[in-house]
Amino acid sequence: MKSDCIKLPAGFLAGLQRIGIAPHDLAHNARLPLTLLIKPAEVTTAQYYSIWQAYADLIGDTATGIIKLITNFETAQYPPPVLATYHARDYRDALHRMARYKQLCPPERLRITEAGEICTIELNGMPNAEPGPPVLVGTTLAFLLELGRRGTGKPLSAKSVEFSHSMGDVAPLEAYFGCPIRIGATSNRLTLHRRDLDRLFLSYNNELLEILTPVLDRSLDEPFSRSVAEMVKWILKRSLAGGRMTIQAVASELGMSDRTLQRRLIDERTTFKQLLTQARHEQAREYLADPKLDIKEVAFLIGYEDQNSFYRAFRLWEGATPSNWRSEYVRVKPVDIDPLT
């Protein structure tokens, strides 16, 4: 079973800030804790979709959001799987590497087909998964063309682009892709001129590929070793601030029924309630260790609606109040102070 883990690229927030999107505004609109976005972190599919939808809402127009992000994201900030595509030998090699390494960054998959004078790239979601926000779908397809443009140094145009959902004002998208945009299609699809796939990449770097390729290939081949209990706790930790998490909601995230999840947890000698308590306890300690977060905010971040309930729970866990625990933690592990400040 694959984990519902999506790693946010380290440069993602920097790219958004470059176009005027502040991290705290994104976190507020996505209804997620700011700490989840500031650190390069893993999020669930639902949280990933919420982040993209929040971005679209802040920009105000899907097409504008797609073009702004694609054209302002610096190549140096590409994560390793994407960097490997940028340094490919030619456009065809880059696209096939992208399709392969996209498995390291769910929830979509790419299917590439070459026939006659065209190359079709279809964007498919994971089985039984909700479709992603239009801005995410559009950005994914636009990036595939942007990759070819940056790699070859040529102003490549697509032959056609199809989207299953509305993309706002399509005129800017048609200008960007250099072709007609069709809305209401049965799938999301980018069609390229096949001759462009033979174009060599100016950014080709064989030495770097020899380093990146084995590492990425090993990542693809590694079996997922986390237990079901570990996956449940992982999902809970990243969902606590969004409201009370039920076993039905977590089971849905894992692609199983709540009864199946209950049986799996019993097999691992634990329960959903125990894992929820552990998740809250562990997150509470992590947040309290950060002096920038006040205790009321910590209570909210781990899913408590009022501070008193959090205090009672924390005393059961640690035998001390959150404020006393924090004071002891700071005393044992003092924060470094810059003598120049």
mmCIF file of N, CA and C in Angstrom, residues 1-3 100 103-104 214-226:
data_model
loop_
_atom_site.group_PDB
_atom_site.id
_atom_site.type_symbol
_atom_site.label_atom_id
_atom_site.label_comp_id
_atom_site.label_asym_id
_atom_site.label_seq_id
_atom_site.Cartn_x
_atom_site.Cartn_y
_atom_site.Cartn_z
ATOM 1 N N MET A 1 0.841 -1.178 0.000
ATOM 2 C CA MET A 1 0.000 0.000 0.000
ATOM 3 C C MET A 1 0.882 1.235 0.000
ATOM 4 N N LYS A 2 0.552 2.178 -0.830
ATOM 5 C CA LYS A 2 1.296 3.426 -0.873
ATOM 6 C C LYS A 2 0.740 4.383 0.167
ATOM 7 N N SER A 3 1.612 5.179 0.764
ATOM 8 C CA SER A 3 1.172 6.170 1.723
ATOM 9 C C SER A 3 0.591 7.373 1.017
ATOM 10 N N ARG A 100 7.940 9.044 -15.207
ATOM 11 C CA ARG A 100 8.449 8.019 -14.281
ATOM 12 C C ARG A 100 8.536 8.560 -12.863
ATOM 13 N N GLN A 103 5.673 9.492 -10.041
ATOM 14 C CA GLN A 103 5.213 8.530 -9.031
ATOM 15 C C GLN A 103 5.716 8.884 -7.639
ATOM 16 N N LEU A 104 6.815 9.658 -7.575
ATOM 17 C CA LEU A 104 7.343 10.076 -6.282
ATOM 18 C C LEU A 104 6.572 11.257 -5.724
ATOM 19 N N PRO A 214 20.239 7.074 -10.184
ATOM 20 C CA PRO A 214 20.211 5.898 -9.298
ATOM 21 C C PRO A 214 19.466 6.164 -7.992
ATOM 22 N N VAL A 215 19.613 7.380 -7.452
ATOM 23 C CA VAL A 215 18.942 7.718 -6.192
ATOM 24 C C VAL A 215 17.434 7.724 -6.376
ATOM 25 N N LEU A 216 16.968 8.347 -7.454
ATOM 26 C CA LEU A 216 15.529 8.417 -7.718
ATOM 27 C C LEU A 216 14.958 7.045 -8.044
ATOM 28 N N ASP A 217 15.710 6.256 -8.797
ATOM 29 C CA ASP A 217 15.240 4.910 -9.137
ATOM 30 C C ASP A 217 15.116 4.038 -7.895
ATOM 31 N N ARG A 218 16.053 4.188 -6.966
ATOM 32 C CA ARG A 218 15.963 3.418 -5.720
ATOM 33 C C ARG A 218 14.730 3.844 -4.921
ATOM 34 N N SER A 219 14.430 5.139 -4.949
ATOM 35 C CA SER A 219 13.244 5.634 -4.235
ATOM 36 C C SER A 219 11.978 5.016 -4.804
ATOM 37 N N LEU A 220 11.952 4.828 -6.124
ATOM 38 C CA LEU A 220 10.784 4.213 -6.758
ATOM 39 C C LEU A 220 10.653 2.744 -6.387
ATOM 40 N N ASP A 221 11.787 2.082 -6.250
ATOM 41 C CA ASP A 221 11.773 0.633 -6.026
ATOM 42 C C ASP A 221 11.604 0.249 -4.556
ATOM 43 N N GLU A 222 11.810 1.214 -3.643
ATOM 44 C CA GLU A 222 11.722 0.882 -2.226
ATOM 45 C C GLU A 222 10.284 0.566 -1.845
ATOM 46 N N PRO A 223 10.042 -0.583 -1.220
ATOM 47 C CA PRO A 223 8.691 -0.878 -0.754
ATOM 48 C C PRO A 223 8.330 0.018 0.408
ATOM 49 N N PHE A 224 7.053 0.357 0.521
ATOM 50 C CA PHE A 224 6.612 1.201 1.622
ATOM 51 C C PHE A 224 6.527 0.363 2.892
ATOM 52 N N SER A 225 7.264 0.760 3.909
ATOM 53 C CA SER A 225 7.419 -0.093 5.090
ATOM 54 C C SER A 225 6.662 0.390 6.318
ATOM 55 N N ARG A 226 5.996 1.519 6.267
ATOM 56 C CA ARG A 226 5.285 1.984 7.448
ATOM 57 C C ARG A 226 4.124 1.058 7.785
#
